[in-house]
Amino acid sequence: MQLQYFLLLAAALFCIGIYGLITSRNAVRVLMSIELLLNAVNLNLMAFSNYLDPTLIRGQVFTVFVITVAAAEAAVGLAIVLAIYRNRDTVDMEQFNLLKW
Amino acid sequence: MNLAEAVQLVSFVILGLMMIGGALGVVLLSSIVYSAFLLGAVFISMAGMYLLLNADFVAAAQILIYVGAINVLILFAIMLVNKQQDFAPLPNAGIRKVFTALVSVGLLVLLSTMILATPWSYSTSTPTGESNLVLIGEHFFSDFLLPFELASILLLIAMVGSIILARREYIPDQLPVSELPQTILTLPERPRELVSTTSITDQNT
């Protein structure tokens, strides 16, 4: 088992998340893509923590912080989606132009 | 290759296929409920990856927080905003998707060449194994103390903010002037408008 396998897998997951973030029309799916991106970053951190820094596992500490921020982001993001849905009566990302010129 | 390495490699391949397939399903499937459940599969396979990387505490935290909290939250949001609508087709939608796919594949190629070309300086010391929970605790209360406390404040702010965002709006000119002994523990909120005939989900929100 090498470090490169984990890094390649995380890179693939990150690119899938980027694709979903840009192309999806449903606002909830955009939030799910953001979770995919954060998971890819977590996998990178854990792989570095295991292979490059196994005595002081600082990568795992960073992963715990990223998980915390992801939980807060998911709660606030879904509340925003709920508020926009209540006002606009849609979840289509193409019609959310409130802050767009 | 001895037995342990073979088992590690096989489980890595299985978990990786599960993860990539689940992520593609999250992005590409049309039904968003299937996407949410596949996202749970991705999270669980990610926890398996953490076990392969000698991190049992973070694997347990991953399952607890991601599968138990975030995925359930996403499912609740899907149930609350479950509006079966067909999005109006955009002009040049195909070109957009092709261009985005090209950019994503290009990014993947770039990252892959970078990963394979970099000479990583592997550490020769053995992983900590079962004492990593103790090490994480020591990090939390010595050199990562400030981010640890800031994380608690961040969670508090996120909780208050999401409650305020998701609550119905407060209208101040409808302050009750009646002196009737009404129920005490009610927040002054806009009364729910019963929008008939559209959908049941409006009443739930």
PDB file of N, CA and C in Angstrom, chain A:
ATOM      1  N   MET A   1       0.855  -1.200   0.000  1.00  0.00           N
ATOM      2  CA  MET A   1       0.000   0.000   0.000  1.00  0.00           C
ATOM      3  C   MET A   1       0.883   1.240   0.000  1.00  0.00           C
ATOM      4  N   GLN A   2       0.646   2.065  -0.923  1.00  0.00           N
ATOM      5  CA  GLN A   2       1.440   3.278  -1.040  1.00  0.00           C
ATOM      6  C   GLN A   2       0.582   4.490  -0.751  1.00  0.00           C
ATOM      7  N   LEU A   3       1.275   5.593  -0.524  1.00  0.00           N
ATOM      8  CA  LEU A   3       0.571   6.857  -0.310  1.00  0.00           C
ATOM      9  C   LEU A   3      -0.137   7.324  -1.571  1.00  0.00           C
ATOM     10  N   GLN A   4       0.476   6.985  -2.723  1.00  0.00           N
ATOM     11  CA  GLN A   4      -0.064   7.513  -3.980  1.00  0.00           C
ATOM     12  C   GLN A   4      -1.471   6.995  -4.272  1.00  0.00           C
ATOM     13  N   TYR A   5      -1.761   5.770  -3.862  1.00  0.00           N
ATOM     14  CA  TYR A   5      -3.098   5.239  -4.132  1.00  0.00           C
ATOM     15  C   TYR A   5      -4.176   6.097  -3.467  1.00  0.00           C
ATOM     16  N   PHE A   6      -3.930   6.419  -2.201  1.00  0.00           N
ATOM     17  CA  PHE A   6      -4.924   7.216  -1.472  1.00  0.00           C
ATOM     18  C   PHE A   6      -5.039   8.612  -2.074  1.00  0.00           C
ATOM     19  N   LEU A   7      -3.891   9.171  -2.467  1.00  0.00           N
ATOM     20  CA  LEU A   7      -3.942  10.526  -3.026  1.00  0.00           C
ATOM     21  C   LEU A   7      -4.661  10.537  -4.365  1.00  0.00           C
ATOM     22  N   LEU A   8      -4.440   9.496  -5.170  1.00  0.00           N
ATOM     23  CA  LEU A   8      -5.145   9.436  -6.455  1.00  0.00           C
ATOM     24  C   LEU A   8      -6.642   9.281  -6.247  1.00  0.00           C
ATOM     25  N   LEU A   9      -7.020   8.463  -5.280  1.00  0.00           N
ATOM     26  CA  LEU A   9      -8.447   8.278  -4.995  1.00  0.00           C
ATOM     27  C   LEU A   9      -9.074   9.593  -4.512  1.00  0.00           C
ATOM     28  N   ALA A  10      -8.347  10.310  -3.657  1.00  0.00           N
ATOM     29  CA  ALA A  10      -8.872  11.585  -3.177  1.00  0.00           C
ATOM     30  C   ALA A  10      -8.977  12.593  -4.307  1.00  0.00           C
ATOM     31  N   ALA A  11      -8.018  12.568  -5.236  1.00  0.00           N
ATOM     32  CA  ALA A  11      -8.083  13.490  -6.369  1.00  0.00           C
ATOM     33  C   ALA A  11      -9.289  13.182  -7.249  1.00  0.00           C
ATOM     34  N   ALA A  12      -9.552  11.891  -7.471  1.00  0.00           N
ATOM     35  CA  ALA A  12     -10.715  11.515  -8.276  1.00  0.00           C
ATOM     36  C   ALA A  12     -12.007  11.955  -7.604  1.00  0.00           C
ATOM     37  N   LEU A  13     -12.082  11.771  -6.287  1.00  0.00           N
ATOM     38  CA  LEU A  13     -13.282  12.178  -5.554  1.00  0.00           C
ATOM     39  C   LEU A  13     -13.463  13.693  -5.614  1.00  0.00           C
ATOM     40  N   PHE A  14     -12.349  14.415  -5.538  1.00  0.00           N
ATOM     41  CA  PHE A  14     -12.414  15.875  -5.601  1.00  0.00           C
ATOM     42  C   PHE A  14     -12.924  16.334  -6.962  1.00  0.00           C
ATOM     43  N   CYS A  15     -12.456  15.677  -8.026  1.00  0.00           N
ATOM     44  CA  CYS A  15     -12.878  16.108  -9.363  1.00  0.00           C
ATOM     45  C   CYS A  15     -14.349  15.782  -9.602  1.00  0.00           C
ATOM     46  N   ILE A  16     -14.805  14.644  -9.075  1.00  0.00           N
ATOM     47  CA  ILE A  16     -16.239  14.327  -9.188  1.00  0.00           C
ATOM     48  C   ILE A  16     -17.061  15.373  -8.432  1.00  0.00           C
ATOM     49  N   GLY A  17     -16.564  15.778  -7.270  1.00  0.00           N
ATOM     50  CA  GLY A  17     -17.269  16.803  -6.502  1.00  0.00           C
ATOM     51  C   GLY A  17     -17.311  18.135  -7.220  1.00  0.00           C
ATOM     52  N   ILE A  18     -16.201  18.496  -7.896  1.00  0.00           N
ATOM     53  CA  ILE A  18     -16.177  19.745  -8.666  1.00  0.00           C
ATOM     54  C   ILE A  18     -17.204  19.694  -9.785  1.00  0.00           C
ATOM     55  N   TYR A  19     -17.249  18.554 -10.478  1.00  0.00           N
ATOM     56  CA  TYR A  19     -18.204  18.406 -11.579  1.00  0.00           C
ATOM     57  C   TYR A  19     -19.646  18.546 -11.080  1.00  0.00           C
ATOM     58  N   GLY A  20     -19.935  17.888  -9.964  1.00  0.00           N
ATOM     59  CA  GLY A  20     -21.291  17.980  -9.432  1.00  0.00           C
ATOM     60  C   GLY A  20     -21.623  19.367  -8.922  1.00  0.00           C
ATOM     61  N   LEU A  21     -20.613  20.035  -8.378  1.00  0.00           N
ATOM     62  CA  LEU A  21     -20.843  21.385  -7.843  1.00  0.00           C
ATOM     63  C   LEU A  21     -21.224  22.351  -8.951  1.00  0.00           C
ATOM     64  N   ILE A  22     -20.625  22.175 -10.127  1.00  0.00           N
ATOM     65  CA  ILE A  22     -20.881  23.133 -11.189  1.00  0.00           C
ATOM     66  C   ILE A  22     -22.141  22.772 -11.953  1.00  0.00           C
ATOM     67  N   THR A  23     -22.371  21.487 -12.213  1.00  0.00           N
ATOM     68  CA  THR A  23     -23.440  21.153 -13.148  1.00  0.00           C
ATOM     69  C   THR A  23     -24.790  20.920 -12.494  1.00  0.00           C
ATOM     70  N   SER A  24     -24.870  20.726 -11.164  1.00  0.00           N
ATOM     71  CA  SER A  24     -26.196  20.353 -10.665  1.00  0.00           C
ATOM     72  C   SER A  24     -27.110  21.567 -10.547  1.00  0.00           C
ATOM     73  N   ARG A  25     -28.374  21.323 -10.767  1.00  0.00           N
ATOM     74  CA  ARG A  25     -29.372  22.388 -10.707  1.00  0.00           C
ATOM     75  C   ARG A  25     -30.069  22.413  -9.360  1.00  0.00           C
ATOM     76  N   ASN A  26     -30.118  21.291  -8.682  1.00  0.00           N
ATOM     77  CA  ASN A  26     -30.814  21.227  -7.398  1.00  0.00           C
ATOM     78  C   ASN A  26     -29.882  21.735  -6.299  1.00  0.00           C
ATOM     79  N   ALA A  27     -30.395  22.602  -5.443  1.00  0.00           N
ATOM     80  CA  ALA A  27     -29.539  23.231  -4.435  1.00  0.00           C
ATOM     81  C   ALA A  27     -29.051  22.223  -3.401  1.00  0.00           C
ATOM     82  N   VAL A  28     -29.869  21.221  -3.083  1.00  0.00           N
ATOM     83  CA  VAL A  28     -29.456  20.222  -2.100  1.00  0.00           C
ATOM     84  C   VAL A  28     -28.323  19.368  -2.673  1.00  0.00           C
ATOM     85  N   ARG A  29     -28.368  19.120  -3.975  1.00  0.00           N
ATOM     86  CA  ARG A  29     -27.298  18.335  -4.591  1.00  0.00           C
ATOM     87  C   ARG A  29     -25.988  19.110  -4.599  1.00  0.00           C
ATOM     88  N   VAL A  30     -26.076  20.420  -4.706  1.00  0.00           N
ATOM     89  CA  VAL A  30     -24.863  21.237  -4.615  1.00  0.00           C
ATOM     90  C   VAL A  30     -24.225  21.083  -3.236  1.00  0.00           C
ATOM     91  N   LEU A  31     -25.059  21.058  -2.194  1.00  0.00           N
ATOM     92  CA  LEU A  31     -24.519  20.855  -0.845  1.00  0.00           C
ATOM     93  C   LEU A  31     -23.895  19.469  -0.703  1.00  0.00           C
ATOM     94  N   MET A  32     -24.498  18.471  -1.339  1.00  0.00           N
ATOM     95  CA  MET A  32     -23.916  17.127  -1.273  1.00  0.00           C
ATOM     96  C   MET A  32     -22.568  17.099  -1.985  1.00  0.00           C
ATOM     97  N   SER A  33     -22.444  17.841  -3.073  1.00  0.00           N
ATOM     98  CA  SER A  33     -21.152  17.892  -3.763  1.00  0.00           C
ATOM     99  C   SER A  33     -20.093  18.560  -2.899  1.00  0.00           C
ATOM    100  N   ILE A  34     -20.505  19.558  -2.134  1.00  0.00           N
ATOM    101  CA  ILE A  34     -19.546  20.197  -1.233  1.00  0.00           C
ATOM    102  C   ILE A  34     -19.074  19.206  -0.172  1.00  0.00           C
ATOM    103  N   GLU A  35     -19.994  18.349   0.294  1.00  0.00           N
ATOM    104  CA  GLU A  35     -19.576  17.324   1.250  1.00  0.00           C
ATOM    105  C   GLU A  35     -18.569  16.366   0.619  1.00  0.00           C
ATOM    106  N   LEU A  36     -18.760  16.040  -0.658  1.00  0.00           N
ATOM    107  CA  LEU A  36     -17.786  15.182  -1.343  1.00  0.00           C
ATOM    108  C   LEU A  36     -16.415  15.846  -1.383  1.00  0.00           C
ATOM    109  N   LEU A  37     -16.392  17.135  -1.674  1.00  0.00           N
ATOM    110  CA  LEU A  37     -15.113  17.855  -1.708  1.00  0.00           C
ATOM    111  C   LEU A  37     -14.428  17.809  -0.346  1.00  0.00           C
ATOM    112  N   LEU A  38     -15.187  18.044   0.701  1.00  0.00           N
ATOM    113  CA  LEU A  38     -14.586  18.041   2.045  1.00  0.00           C
ATOM    114  C   LEU A  38     -14.076  16.650   2.416  1.00  0.00           C
ATOM    115  N   ASN A  39     -14.779  15.610   1.953  1.00  0.00           N
ATOM    116  CA  ASN A  39     -14.306  14.263   2.234  1.00  0.00           C
ATOM    117  C   ASN A  39     -13.016  13.952   1.504  1.00  0.00           C
ATOM    118  N   ALA A  40     -12.887  14.470   0.289  1.00  0.00           N
ATOM    119  CA  ALA A  40     -11.633  14.253  -0.443  1.00  0.00           C
ATOM    120  C   ALA A  40     -10.468  14.901   0.288  1.00  0.00           C
ATOM    121  N   VAL A  41     -10.690  16.115   0.793  1.00  0.00           N
ATOM    122  CA  VAL A  41      -9.643  16.788   1.564  1.00  0.00           C
ATOM    123  C   VAL A  41      -9.304  15.992   2.819  1.00  0.00           C
ATOM    124  N   ASN A  42     -10.326  15.447   3.461  1.00  0.00           N
ATOM    125  CA  ASN A  42     -10.093  14.641   4.665  1.00  0.00           C
ATOM    126  C   ASN A  42      -9.246  13.414   4.361  1.00  0.00           C
ATOM    127  N   LEU A  43      -9.523  12.775   3.232  1.00  0.00           N
ATOM    128  CA  LEU A  43      -8.752  11.577   2.882  1.00  0.00           C
ATOM    129  C   LEU A  43      -7.287  11.942   2.627  1.00  0.00           C
ATOM    130  N   ASN A  44      -7.058  13.082   1.981  1.00  0.00           N
ATOM    131  CA  ASN A  44      -5.682  13.558   1.806  1.00  0.00           C
ATOM    132  C   ASN A  44      -4.989  13.753   3.142  1.00  0.00           C
ATOM    133  N   LEU A  45      -5.661  14.430   4.041  1.00  0.00           N
ATOM    134  CA  LEU A  45      -5.047  14.716   5.347  1.00  0.00           C
ATOM    135  C   LEU A  45      -4.731  13.435   6.104  1.00  0.00           C
ATOM    136  N   MET A  46      -5.651  12.475   6.053  1.00  0.00           N
ATOM    137  CA  MET A  46      -5.418  11.231   6.782  1.00  0.00           C
ATOM    138  C   MET A  46      -4.286  10.439   6.167  1.00  0.00           C
ATOM    139  N   ALA A  47      -4.177  10.446   4.826  1.00  0.00           N
ATOM    140  CA  ALA A  47      -3.083   9.711   4.185  1.00  0.00           C
ATOM    141  C   ALA A  47      -1.745  10.339   4.546  1.00  0.00           C
ATOM    142  N   PHE A  48      -1.671  11.655   4.525  1.00  0.00           N
ATOM    143  CA  PHE A  48      -0.426  12.312   4.925  1.00  0.00           C
ATOM    144  C   PHE A  48      -0.105  12.019   6.383  1.00  0.00           C
ATOM    145  N   SER A  49      -1.147  12.009   7.212  1.00  0.00           N
ATOM    146  CA  SER A  49      -0.919  11.753   8.634  1.00  0.00           C
ATOM    147  C   SER A  49      -0.383  10.351   8.873  1.00  0.00           C
ATOM    148  N   ASN A  50      -0.816   9.390   8.077  1.00  0.00           N
ATOM    149  CA  ASN A  50      -0.361   8.021   8.299  1.00  0.00           C
ATOM    150  C   ASN A  50       1.021   7.772   7.715  1.00  0.00           C
ATOM    151  N   TYR A  51       1.305   8.322   6.539  1.00  0.00           N
ATOM    152  CA  TYR A  51       2.540   7.945   5.856  1.00  0.00           C
ATOM    153  C   TYR A  51       3.687   8.901   6.130  1.00  0.00           C
ATOM    154  N   LEU A  52       3.411  10.161   6.347  1.00  0.00           N
ATOM    155  CA  LEU A  52       4.500  11.125   6.494  1.00  0.00           C
ATOM    156  C   LEU A  52       4.695  11.569   7.934  1.00  0.00           C
ATOM    157  N   ASP A  53       3.676  11.468   8.762  1.00  0.00           N
ATOM    158  CA  ASP A  53       3.779  11.983  10.132  1.00  0.00           C
ATOM    159  C   ASP A  53       3.122  11.010  11.100  1.00  0.00           C
ATOM    160  N   PRO A  54       3.612   9.779  11.189  1.00  0.00           N
ATOM    161  CA  PRO A  54       2.869   8.786  11.972  1.00  0.00           C
ATOM    162  C   PRO A  54       3.068   8.875  13.475  1.00  0.00           C
ATOM    163  N   THR A  55       4.030   9.634  13.932  1.00  0.00           N
ATOM    164  CA  THR A  55       4.222   9.694  15.386  1.00  0.00           C
ATOM    165  C   THR A  55       3.403  10.801  16.026  1.00  0.00           C
ATOM    166  N   LEU A  56       3.438  12.002  15.410  1.00  0.00           N
ATOM    167  CA  LEU A  56       2.547  13.071  15.865  1.00  0.00           C
ATOM    168  C   LEU A  56       1.445  13.167  14.836  1.00  0.00           C
ATOM    169  N   ILE A  57       0.306  12.591  15.125  1.00  0.00           N
ATOM    170  CA  ILE A  57      -0.733  12.486  14.102  1.00  0.00           C
ATOM    171  C   ILE A  57      -1.508  13.785  14.008  1.00  0.00           C
ATOM    172  N   ARG A  58      -0.850  14.806  13.439  1.00  0.00           N
ATOM    173  CA  ARG A  58      -1.531  16.093  13.356  1.00  0.00           C
ATOM    174  C   ARG A  58      -2.567  16.109  12.257  1.00  0.00           C
ATOM    175  N   GLY A  59      -2.415  15.244  11.250  1.00  0.00           N
ATOM    176  CA  GLY A  59      -3.414  15.189  10.197  1.00  0.00           C
ATOM    177  C   GLY A  59      -4.773  14.735  10.706  1.00  0.00           C
ATOM    178  N   GLN A  60      -4.776  13.838  11.672  1.00  0.00           N
ATOM    179  CA  GLN A  60      -6.061  13.393  12.216  1.00  0.00           C
ATOM    180  C   GLN A  60      -6.744  14.515  12.984  1.00  0.00           C
ATOM    181  N   VAL A  61      -5.940  15.350  13.663  1.00  0.00           N
ATOM    182  CA  VAL A  61      -6.529  16.481  14.387  1.00  0.00           C
ATOM    183  C   VAL A  61      -7.174  17.451  13.396  1.00  0.00           C
ATOM    184  N   PHE A  62      -6.452  17.699  12.283  1.00  0.00           N
ATOM    185  CA  PHE A  62      -7.026  18.577  11.268  1.00  0.00           C
ATOM    186  C   PHE A  62      -8.287  17.972  10.673  1.00  0.00           C
ATOM    187  N   THR A  63      -8.306  16.661  10.522  1.00  0.00           N
ATOM    188  CA  THR A  63      -9.504  16.019   9.977  1.00  0.00           C
ATOM    189  C   THR A  63     -10.696  16.203  10.910  1.00  0.00           C
ATOM    190  N   VAL A  64     -10.451  16.124  12.202  1.00  0.00           N
ATOM    191  CA  VAL A  64     -11.555  16.340  13.146  1.00  0.00           C
ATOM    192  C   VAL A  64     -12.080  17.769  13.022  1.00  0.00           C
ATOM    193  N   PHE A  65     -11.174  18.726  12.837  1.00  0.00           N
ATOM    194  CA  PHE A  65     -11.634  20.108  12.671  1.00  0.00           C
ATOM    195  C   PHE A  65     -12.424  20.271  11.375  1.00  0.00           C
ATOM    196  N   VAL A  66     -11.954  19.618  10.317  1.00  0.00           N
ATOM    197  CA  VAL A  66     -12.680  19.731   9.043  1.00  0.00           C
ATOM    198  C   VAL A  66     -14.066  19.108   9.165  1.00  0.00           C
ATOM    199  N   ILE A  67     -14.171  18.008   9.901  1.00  0.00           N
ATOM    200  CA  ILE A  67     -15.489  17.384  10.096  1.00  0.00           C
ATOM    201  C   ILE A  67     -16.411  18.335  10.861  1.00  0.00           C
ATOM    202  N   THR A  68     -15.854  19.031  11.860  1.00  0.00           N
ATOM    203  CA  THR A  68     -16.659  19.983  12.626  1.00  0.00           C
ATOM    204  C   THR A  68     -17.181  21.108  11.735  1.00  0.00           C
ATOM    205  N   VAL A  69     -16.267  21.665  10.930  1.00  0.00           N
ATOM    206  CA  VAL A  69     -16.679  22.764  10.056  1.00  0.00           C
ATOM    207  C   VAL A  69     -17.680  22.266   9.020  1.00  0.00           C
ATOM    208  N   ALA A  70     -17.531  21.024   8.565  1.00  0.00           N
ATOM    209  CA  ALA A  70     -18.478  20.481   7.595  1.00  0.00           C
ATOM    210  C   ALA A  70     -19.862  20.333   8.203  1.00  0.00           C
ATOM    211  N   ALA A  71     -19.916  19.947   9.468  1.00  0.00           N
ATOM    212  CA  ALA A  71     -21.222  19.825  10.119  1.00  0.00           C
ATOM    213  C   ALA A  71     -21.899  21.188  10.233  1.00  0.00           C
ATOM    214  N   ALA A  72     -21.127  22.206  10.631  1.00  0.00           N
ATOM    215  CA  ALA A  72     -21.699  23.550  10.736  1.00  0.00           C
ATOM    216  C   ALA A  72     -22.140  24.056   9.373  1.00  0.00           C
ATOM    217  N   GLU A  73     -21.321  23.772   8.361  1.00  0.00           N
ATOM    218  CA  GLU A  73     -21.653  24.231   7.010  1.00  0.00           C
ATOM    219  C   GLU A  73     -22.919  23.565   6.504  1.00  0.00           C
ATOM    220  N   ALA A  74     -23.067  22.279   6.774  1.00  0.00           N
ATOM    221  CA  ALA A  74     -24.265  21.582   6.304  1.00  0.00           C
ATOM    222  C   ALA A  74     -25.515  22.148   6.970  1.00  0.00           C
ATOM    223  N   ALA A  75     -25.437  22.429   8.275  1.00  0.00           N
ATOM    224  CA  ALA A  75     -26.619  22.951   8.974  1.00  0.00           C
ATOM    225  C   ALA A  75     -27.017  24.310   8.424  1.00  0.00           C
ATOM    226  N   VAL A  76     -26.039  25.216   8.291  1.00  0.00           N
ATOM    227  CA  VAL A  76     -26.366  26.562   7.818  1.00  0.00           C
ATOM    228  C   VAL A  76     -26.797  26.536   6.352  1.00  0.00           C
ATOM    229  N   GLY A  77     -26.113  25.701   5.542  1.00  0.00           N
ATOM    230  CA  GLY A  77     -26.470  25.641   4.135  1.00  0.00           C
ATOM    231  C   GLY A  77     -27.871  25.117   3.914  1.00  0.00           C
ATOM    232  N   LEU A  78     -28.243  24.081   4.651  1.00  0.00           N
ATOM    233  CA  LEU A  78     -29.591  23.554   4.468  1.00  0.00           C
ATOM    234  C   LEU A  78     -30.642  24.517   4.998  1.00  0.00           C
ATOM    235  N   ALA A  79     -30.308  25.290   6.039  1.00  0.00           N
ATOM    236  CA  ALA A  79     -31.257  26.308   6.501  1.00  0.00           C
ATOM    237  C   ALA A  79     -31.433  27.392   5.447  1.00  0.00           C
ATOM    238  N   ILE A  80     -30.344  27.749   4.766  1.00  0.00           N
ATOM    239  CA  ILE A  80     -30.449  28.750   3.700  1.00  0.00           C
ATOM    240  C   ILE A  80     -31.291  28.219   2.550  1.00  0.00           C
ATOM    241  N   VAL A  81     -31.083  26.948   2.200  1.00  0.00           N
ATOM    242  CA  VAL A  81     -31.884  26.345   1.132  1.00  0.00           C
ATOM    243  C   VAL A  81     -33.358  26.359   1.500  1.00  0.00           C
ATOM    244  N   LEU A  82     -33.638  26.062   2.772  1.00  0.00           N
ATOM    245  CA  LEU A  82     -35.030  26.053   3.232  1.00  0.00           C
ATOM    246  C   LEU A  82     -35.636  27.457   3.161  1.00  0.00           C
ATOM    247  N   ALA A  83     -34.870  28.472   3.561  1.00  0.00           N
ATOM    248  CA  ALA A  83     -35.378  29.846   3.522  1.00  0.00           C
ATOM    249  C   ALA A  83     -35.613  30.303   2.091  1.00  0.00           C
ATOM    250  N   ILE A  84     -34.690  29.957   1.188  1.00  0.00           N
ATOM    251  CA  ILE A  84     -34.865  30.360  -0.208  1.00  0.00           C
ATOM    252  C   ILE A  84     -36.051  29.632  -0.819  1.00  0.00           C
ATOM    253  N   TYR A  85     -36.212  28.372  -0.444  1.00  0.00           N
ATOM    254  CA  TYR A  85     -37.352  27.631  -0.980  1.00  0.00           C
ATOM    255  C   TYR A  85     -38.661  28.238  -0.499  1.00  0.00           C
ATOM    256  N   ARG A  86     -38.661  28.742   0.741  1.00  0.00           N
ATOM    257  CA  ARG A  86     -39.891  29.343   1.246  1.00  0.00           C
ATOM    258  C   ARG A  86     -40.200  30.644   0.520  1.00  0.00           C
ATOM    259  N   ASN A  87     -39.164  31.384   0.141  1.00  0.00           N
ATOM    260  CA  ASN A  87     -39.407  32.652  -0.545  1.00  0.00           C
ATOM    261  C   ASN A  87     -39.654  32.475  -2.031  1.00  0.00           C
ATOM    262  N   ARG A  88     -38.849  31.638  -2.661  1.00  0.00           N
ATOM    263  CA  ARG A  88     -38.875  31.543  -4.114  1.00  0.00           C
ATOM    264  C   ARG A  88     -39.730  30.389  -4.635  1.00  0.00           C
ATOM    265  N   ASP A  89     -40.046  29.441  -3.777  1.00  0.00           N
ATOM    266  CA  ASP A  89     -40.838  28.277  -4.137  1.00  0.00           C
ATOM    267  C   ASP A  89     -40.163  27.440  -5.227  1.00  0.00           C
ATOM    268  N   THR A  90     -38.850  27.373  -5.170  1.00  0.00           N
ATOM    269  CA  THR A  90     -38.124  26.508  -6.091  1.00  0.00           C
ATOM    270  C   THR A  90     -36.771  26.184  -5.477  1.00  0.00           C
ATOM    271  N   VAL A  91     -36.143  25.118  -5.979  1.00  0.00           N
ATOM    272  CA  VAL A  91     -34.776  24.818  -5.550  1.00  0.00           C
ATOM    273  C   VAL A  91     -33.844  24.836  -6.757  1.00  0.00           C
ATOM    274  N   ASP A  92     -34.276  25.444  -7.831  1.00  0.00           N
ATOM    275  CA  ASP A  92     -33.467  25.506  -9.035  1.00  0.00           C
ATOM    276  C   ASP A  92     -32.365  26.540  -8.859  1.00  0.00           C
ATOM    277  N   MET A  93     -31.128  26.113  -9.043  1.00  0.00           N
ATOM    278  CA  MET A  93     -30.026  27.046  -8.835  1.00  0.00           C
ATOM    279  C   MET A  93     -30.012  28.154  -9.873  1.00  0.00           C
ATOM    280  N   GLU A  94     -30.618  27.911 -11.056  1.00  0.00           N
ATOM    281  CA  GLU A  94     -30.580  28.923 -12.100  1.00  0.00           C
ATOM    282  C   GLU A  94     -31.513  30.087 -11.803  1.00  0.00           C
ATOM    283  N   GLN A  95     -32.422  29.916 -10.858  1.00  0.00           N
ATOM    284  CA  GLN A  95     -33.347  31.010 -10.545  1.00  0.00           C
ATOM    285  C   GLN A  95     -32.966  31.734  -9.268  1.00  0.00           C
ATOM    286  N   PHE A  96     -31.846  31.368  -8.677  1.00  0.00           N
ATOM    287  CA  PHE A  96     -31.384  32.068  -7.479  1.00  0.00           C
ATOM    288  C   PHE A  96     -30.482  33.214  -7.912  1.00  0.00           C
ATOM    289  N   ASN A  97     -31.058  34.269  -8.422  1.00  0.00           N
ATOM    290  CA  ASN A  97     -30.239  35.386  -8.871  1.00  0.00           C
ATOM    291  C   ASN A  97     -30.471  36.605  -7.995  1.00  0.00           C
ATOM    292  N   LEU A  98     -30.614  36.368  -6.698  1.00  0.00           N
ATOM    293  CA  LEU A  98     -30.903  37.480  -5.795  1.00  0.00           C
ATOM    294  C   LEU A  98     -29.734  38.445  -5.696  1.00  0.00           C
ATOM    295  N   LEU A  99     -28.530  37.921  -5.720  1.00  0.00           N
ATOM    296  CA  LEU A  99     -27.352  38.771  -5.577  1.00  0.00           C
ATOM    297  C   LEU A  99     -26.608  38.921  -6.883  1.00  0.00           C
ATOM    298  N   LYS A 100     -27.293  38.659  -7.994  1.00  0.00           N
ATOM    299  CA  LYS A 100     -26.613  38.670  -9.284  1.00  0.00           C
ATOM    300  C   LYS A 100     -27.133  39.873 -10.043  1.00  0.00           C
ATOM    301  N   TRP A 101     -26.331  40.850 -10.281  1.00  0.00           N
ATOM    302  CA  TRP A 101     -26.722  42.122 -10.878  1.00  0.00           C
ATOM    303  C   TRP A 101     -28.156  42.411 -10.771  1.00  0.00           C
TER     304      TRP A 101
END
